[in-house]
Coordinates of C-alpha atoms and ligand atoms in Angstrom, one line a residue:
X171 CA 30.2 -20.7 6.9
X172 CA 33.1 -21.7 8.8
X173 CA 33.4 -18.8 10.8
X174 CA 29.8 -18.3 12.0
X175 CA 29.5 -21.7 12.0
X176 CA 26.6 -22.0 9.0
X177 CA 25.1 -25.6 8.4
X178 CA 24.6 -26.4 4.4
X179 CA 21.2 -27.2 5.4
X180 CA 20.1 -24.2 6.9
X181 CA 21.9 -21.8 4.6
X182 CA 19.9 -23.9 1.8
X183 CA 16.7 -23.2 3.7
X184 CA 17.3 -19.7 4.5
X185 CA 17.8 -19.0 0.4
X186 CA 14.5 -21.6 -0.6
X187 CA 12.5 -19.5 2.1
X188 CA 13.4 -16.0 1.3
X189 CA 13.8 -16.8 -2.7
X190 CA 10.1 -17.5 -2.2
X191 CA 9.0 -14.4 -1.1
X192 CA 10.2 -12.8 -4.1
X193 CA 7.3 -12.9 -7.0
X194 CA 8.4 -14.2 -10.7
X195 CA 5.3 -12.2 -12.0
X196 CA 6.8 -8.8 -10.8
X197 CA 9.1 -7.7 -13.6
X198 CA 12.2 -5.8 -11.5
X199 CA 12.1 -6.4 -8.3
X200 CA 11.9 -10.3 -8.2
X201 CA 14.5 -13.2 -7.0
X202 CA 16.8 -12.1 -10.3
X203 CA 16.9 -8.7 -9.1
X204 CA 17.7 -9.7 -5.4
X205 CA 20.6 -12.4 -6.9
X206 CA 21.8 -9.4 -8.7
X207 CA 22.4 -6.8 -6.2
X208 CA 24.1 -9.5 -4.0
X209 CA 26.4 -10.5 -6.9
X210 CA 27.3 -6.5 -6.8
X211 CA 28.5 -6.4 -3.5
X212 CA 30.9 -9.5 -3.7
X213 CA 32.0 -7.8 -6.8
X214 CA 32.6 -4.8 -4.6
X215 CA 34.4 -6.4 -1.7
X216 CA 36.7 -8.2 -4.4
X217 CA 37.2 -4.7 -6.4
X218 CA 37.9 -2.9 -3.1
X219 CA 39.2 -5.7 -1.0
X220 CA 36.6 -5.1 0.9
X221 CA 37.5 -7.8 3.6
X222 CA 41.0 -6.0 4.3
X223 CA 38.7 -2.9 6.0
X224 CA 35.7 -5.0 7.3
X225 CA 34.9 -7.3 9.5
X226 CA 33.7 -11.1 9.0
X227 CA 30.2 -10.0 10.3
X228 CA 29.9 -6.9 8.1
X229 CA 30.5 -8.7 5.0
X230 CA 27.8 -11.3 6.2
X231 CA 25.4 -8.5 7.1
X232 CA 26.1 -6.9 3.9
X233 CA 25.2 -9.8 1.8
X234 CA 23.0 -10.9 4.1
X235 CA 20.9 -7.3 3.3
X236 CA 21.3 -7.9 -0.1
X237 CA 19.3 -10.9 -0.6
X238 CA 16.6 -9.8 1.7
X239 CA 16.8 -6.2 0.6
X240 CA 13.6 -6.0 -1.5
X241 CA 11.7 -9.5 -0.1
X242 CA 8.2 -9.9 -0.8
X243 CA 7.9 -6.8 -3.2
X244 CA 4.7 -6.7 -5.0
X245 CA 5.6 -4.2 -7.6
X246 CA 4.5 -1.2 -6.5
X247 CA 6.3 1.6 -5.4
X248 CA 5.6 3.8 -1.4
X249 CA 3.9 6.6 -2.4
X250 CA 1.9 3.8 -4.5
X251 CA 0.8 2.0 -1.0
X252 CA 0.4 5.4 1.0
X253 CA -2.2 7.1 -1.7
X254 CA -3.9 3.6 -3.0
X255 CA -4.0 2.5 1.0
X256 CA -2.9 -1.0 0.8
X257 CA -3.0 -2.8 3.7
X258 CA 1.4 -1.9 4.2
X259 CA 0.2 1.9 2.8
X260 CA -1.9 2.1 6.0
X261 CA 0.2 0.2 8.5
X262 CA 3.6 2.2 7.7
X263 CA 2.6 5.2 6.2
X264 CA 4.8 7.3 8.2
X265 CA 7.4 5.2 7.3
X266 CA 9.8 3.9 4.2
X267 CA 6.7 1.7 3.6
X268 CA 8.1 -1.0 1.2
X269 CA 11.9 -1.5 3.4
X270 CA 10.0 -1.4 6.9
X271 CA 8.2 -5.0 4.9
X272 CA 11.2 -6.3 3.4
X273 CA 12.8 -5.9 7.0
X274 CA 10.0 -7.5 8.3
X275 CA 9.9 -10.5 6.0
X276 CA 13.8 -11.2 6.9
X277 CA 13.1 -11.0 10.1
X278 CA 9.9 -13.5 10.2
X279 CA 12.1 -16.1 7.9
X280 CA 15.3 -15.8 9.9
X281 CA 13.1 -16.9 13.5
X282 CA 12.3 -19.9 12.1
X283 CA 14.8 -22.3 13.8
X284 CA 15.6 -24.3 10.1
X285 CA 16.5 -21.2 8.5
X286 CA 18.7 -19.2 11.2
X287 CA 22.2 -18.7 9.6
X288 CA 22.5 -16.2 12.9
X289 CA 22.4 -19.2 15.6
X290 CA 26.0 -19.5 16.3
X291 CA 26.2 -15.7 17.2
X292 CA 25.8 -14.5 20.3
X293 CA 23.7 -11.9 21.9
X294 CA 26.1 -9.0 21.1
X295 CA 27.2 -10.1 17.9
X296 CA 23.4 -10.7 16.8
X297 CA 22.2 -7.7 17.7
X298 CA 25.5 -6.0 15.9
X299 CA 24.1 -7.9 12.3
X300 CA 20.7 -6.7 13.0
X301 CA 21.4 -3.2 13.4
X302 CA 23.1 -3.1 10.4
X303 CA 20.8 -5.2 8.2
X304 CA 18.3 -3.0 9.1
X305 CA 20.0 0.3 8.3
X306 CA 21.1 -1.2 5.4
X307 CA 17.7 -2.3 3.9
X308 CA 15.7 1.3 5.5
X309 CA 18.6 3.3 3.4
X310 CA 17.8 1.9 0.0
X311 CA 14.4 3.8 0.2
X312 CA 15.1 6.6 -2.5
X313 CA 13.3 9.2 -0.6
X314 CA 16.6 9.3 1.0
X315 CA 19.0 9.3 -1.4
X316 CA 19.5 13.3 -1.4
X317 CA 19.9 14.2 1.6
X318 CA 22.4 11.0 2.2
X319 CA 24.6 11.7 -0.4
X320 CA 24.4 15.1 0.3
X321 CA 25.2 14.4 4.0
X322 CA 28.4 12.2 3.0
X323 CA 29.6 13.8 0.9
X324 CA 29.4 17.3 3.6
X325 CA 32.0 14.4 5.5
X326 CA 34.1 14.1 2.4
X327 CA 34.9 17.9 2.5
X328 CA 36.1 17.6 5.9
X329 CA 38.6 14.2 5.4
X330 CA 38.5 10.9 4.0
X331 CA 35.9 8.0 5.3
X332 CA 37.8 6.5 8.6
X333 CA 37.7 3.1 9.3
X334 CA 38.3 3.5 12.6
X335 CA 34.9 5.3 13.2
X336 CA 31.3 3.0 13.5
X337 CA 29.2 5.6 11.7
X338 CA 31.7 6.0 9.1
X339 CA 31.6 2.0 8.6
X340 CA 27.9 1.9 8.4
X341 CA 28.0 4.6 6.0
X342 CA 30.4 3.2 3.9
X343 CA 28.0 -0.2 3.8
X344 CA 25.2 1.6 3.0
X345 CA 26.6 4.0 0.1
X346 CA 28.0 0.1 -1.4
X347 CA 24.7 -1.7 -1.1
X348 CA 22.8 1.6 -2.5
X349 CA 25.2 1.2 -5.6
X350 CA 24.5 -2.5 -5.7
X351 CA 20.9 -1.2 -5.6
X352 CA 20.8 0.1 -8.9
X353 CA 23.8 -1.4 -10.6
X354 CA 22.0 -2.0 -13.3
X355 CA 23.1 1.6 -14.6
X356 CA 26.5 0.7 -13.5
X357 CA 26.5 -2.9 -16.4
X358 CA 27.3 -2.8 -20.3
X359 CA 24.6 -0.8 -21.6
X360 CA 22.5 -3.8 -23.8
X361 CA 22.7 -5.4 -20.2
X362 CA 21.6 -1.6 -18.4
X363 CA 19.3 -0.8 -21.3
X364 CA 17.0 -4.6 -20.6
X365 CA 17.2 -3.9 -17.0
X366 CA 15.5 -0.3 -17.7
X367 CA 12.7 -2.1 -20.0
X368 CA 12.3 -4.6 -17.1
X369 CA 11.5 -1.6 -14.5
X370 CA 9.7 0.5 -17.0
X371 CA 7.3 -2.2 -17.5
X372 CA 6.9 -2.8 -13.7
X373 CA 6.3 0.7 -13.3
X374 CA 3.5 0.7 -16.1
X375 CA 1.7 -2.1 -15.0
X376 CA 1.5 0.1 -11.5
X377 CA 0.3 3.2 -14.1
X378 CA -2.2 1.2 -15.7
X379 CA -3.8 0.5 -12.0
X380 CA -3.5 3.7 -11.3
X381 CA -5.8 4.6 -14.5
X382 CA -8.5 2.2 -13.3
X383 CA -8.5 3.3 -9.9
X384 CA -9.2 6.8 -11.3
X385 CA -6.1 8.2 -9.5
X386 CA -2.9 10.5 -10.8
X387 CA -0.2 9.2 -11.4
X388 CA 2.4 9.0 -8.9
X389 CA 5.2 9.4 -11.2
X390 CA 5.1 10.3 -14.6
X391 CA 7.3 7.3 -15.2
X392 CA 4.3 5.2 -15.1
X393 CA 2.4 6.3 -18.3
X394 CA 3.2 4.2 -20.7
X395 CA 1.7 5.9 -23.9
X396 CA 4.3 8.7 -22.8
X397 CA 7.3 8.2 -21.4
X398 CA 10.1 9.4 -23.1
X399 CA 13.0 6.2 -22.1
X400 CA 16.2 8.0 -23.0
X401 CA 15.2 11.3 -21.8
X402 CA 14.2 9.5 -18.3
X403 CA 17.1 7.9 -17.9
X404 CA 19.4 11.2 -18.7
X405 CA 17.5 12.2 -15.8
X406 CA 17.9 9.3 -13.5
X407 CA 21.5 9.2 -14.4
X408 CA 22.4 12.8 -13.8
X409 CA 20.7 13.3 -10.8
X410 CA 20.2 9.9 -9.1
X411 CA 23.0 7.7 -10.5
X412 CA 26.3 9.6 -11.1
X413 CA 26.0 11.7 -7.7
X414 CA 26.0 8.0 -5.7
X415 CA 28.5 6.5 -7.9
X416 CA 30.9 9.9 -7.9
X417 CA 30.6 9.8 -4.1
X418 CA 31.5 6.2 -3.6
X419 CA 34.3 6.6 -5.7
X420 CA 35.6 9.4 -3.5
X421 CA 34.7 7.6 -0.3
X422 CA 36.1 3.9 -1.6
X423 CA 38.5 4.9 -4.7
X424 CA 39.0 1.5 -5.9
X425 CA 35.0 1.7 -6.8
X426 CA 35.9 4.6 -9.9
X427 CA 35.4 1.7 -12.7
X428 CA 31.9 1.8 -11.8
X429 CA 31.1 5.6 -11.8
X430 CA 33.0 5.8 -15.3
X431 CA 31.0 2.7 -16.6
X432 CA 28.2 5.0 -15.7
X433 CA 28.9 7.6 -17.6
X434 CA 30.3 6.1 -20.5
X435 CA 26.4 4.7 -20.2
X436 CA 24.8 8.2 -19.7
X437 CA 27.1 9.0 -22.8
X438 CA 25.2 6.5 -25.2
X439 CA 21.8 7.3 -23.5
X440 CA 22.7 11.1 -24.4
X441 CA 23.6 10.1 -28.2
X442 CA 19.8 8.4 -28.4
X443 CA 17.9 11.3 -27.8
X444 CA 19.9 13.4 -30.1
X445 CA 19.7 10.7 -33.0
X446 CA 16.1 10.8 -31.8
X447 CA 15.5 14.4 -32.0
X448 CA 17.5 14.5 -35.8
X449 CA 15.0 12.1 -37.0
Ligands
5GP243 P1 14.6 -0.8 -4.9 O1 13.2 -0.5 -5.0 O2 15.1 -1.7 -6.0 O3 15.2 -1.2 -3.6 O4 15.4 0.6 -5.2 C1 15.8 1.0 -6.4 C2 14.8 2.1 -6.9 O5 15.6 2.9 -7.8 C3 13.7 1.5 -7.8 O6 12.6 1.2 -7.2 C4 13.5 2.7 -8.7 O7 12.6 3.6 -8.1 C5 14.9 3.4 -8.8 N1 15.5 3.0 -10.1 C6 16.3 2.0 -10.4 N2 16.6 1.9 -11.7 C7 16.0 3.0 -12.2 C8 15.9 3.5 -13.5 O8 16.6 3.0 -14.5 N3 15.2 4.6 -13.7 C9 14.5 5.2 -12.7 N4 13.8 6.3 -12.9 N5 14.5 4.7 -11.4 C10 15.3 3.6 -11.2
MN244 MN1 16.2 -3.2 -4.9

């Protein structure tokens, strides 16, 4: 607060304003899920001592993204809005439908003159936190997430992450706030295992719509006479989970604990199918 000269008042405002567009009836992504993935990233920049490699005004875009990371989610995933054509469906559907909104909610709430945290910085500095809040939020779409992990860790083969280089930094943020993301796989499992039944629910109310609207499902995650919860998240682990937290530890060592907690959680998720399947 001190250094970009933040009033109580309007940092109060800011967090009432976008804590509001977050909805208590959707069962993930709602204000507890935004708190969370911002508690993740201080974690991370105490773990890694963080503030020793980035600026002031990273950290503050970093968190920053966080909290306005999935703002105004309704519960229902892109490829939801694109084949339903929701209003956002129709509007971005060329786009990361979901982040393009959550970008353009931050944007709408920080213009407001009692909520700007950003009116001490000045026109180069302000554009800096912008850029980077909005890379930030557009990376968390999962469409990505392949072909960026796959792209860092091509950068990885050829050297360690350097500091020195913009890109490099921006990648770094975004590979932290993607693990904040979902580091709900990365928590004790009783604590992972409640998030799951949080999302899974979310995702079956957007399955039941989906059976009254007479359409497919998007993702077979969403029926919820069917899914097979252990066997899913084998999946989402393997593929999704330990490739992000496996490259992060590479590209920010001091962030191992979290890709071990991970599979130490993909270890126990392994053990309940098989007690499953001996039943
Ligand atoms: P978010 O929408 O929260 O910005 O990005 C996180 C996305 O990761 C979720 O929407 C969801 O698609 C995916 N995700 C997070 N946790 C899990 C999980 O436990 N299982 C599956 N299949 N996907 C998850
Ligand atoms: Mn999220």
């Amino acid at each position: 607060f001190r250094e970009f000269k933040v009033k109580n008042e309007t940092f109060f405002k800011f967090l009432d304003s976008i804590s509001h567009t977050y909805k208590a009836d959707v069962p993930y992504h709602n204000w507890v899920h935004a708190t969370d993935v911002c508690q993740f990233i201080t974690y991370s920049i105490k773990t890694a001592k963080l503030e020793q490699k980035f600026t002031k005004l990273e950290l503050f875009g970093l968190l920053v993204a966080a909290i306005c990371h999935d703002a105004s989610h309704e519960g229902f995933t892109n490829a939801f809005n694109v084949k339903a054509e929701t209003p956002l469906g129709i509007l971005f559907k060329n786009q990361s439908v979901m982040e393009t909104h959550h970008c353009s909610v931050a944007i709408e709430i920080l213009a407001k003159e009692e909520c700007n945290i950003f009116d001490a910085l000045d026109s180069a500095k302000l554009k800096e936190i912008w850029n980077m809040i909005i890379s930030l939020i557009l990376m968390t779409d999962m469409i990505k997430h392949n072909d960026f992990i796959a792209k860092v860790n091509e950068m990885l083969t050829k050297g360690s992450m350097d500091y020195k280089n913009p890109e490099h930094r921006l990648i770094l943020m975004q590979l932290i706030l993607k693990c904040a993301d979902i580091s709900n796989v990365s928590r004790p499992f009783e604590i992972a295992n409640k998030w799951c039944d949080v999302l899974c629910e979310e995702f079956f109310r957007q399955g039941d719509l989906e059976k009254t609207k007479g359409m497919e499902y998007t993702s077979p995650l969403n029926d919820r006479a069917h899914l097979d919860k252990p066997k899913s998240q084998i999946g989402f682990y393997t593929f999704v989970c330990l490739p992000l937290y496996q490259t992060t530890a590479k590209a920010i060592p001091m962030l191992k604990v979290n890709a071990e907690q991970v599979s130490s959680n993909l270890a126990i998720w392994k053990k309940e199918t098989e007690s499953k399947n001996s039943k």
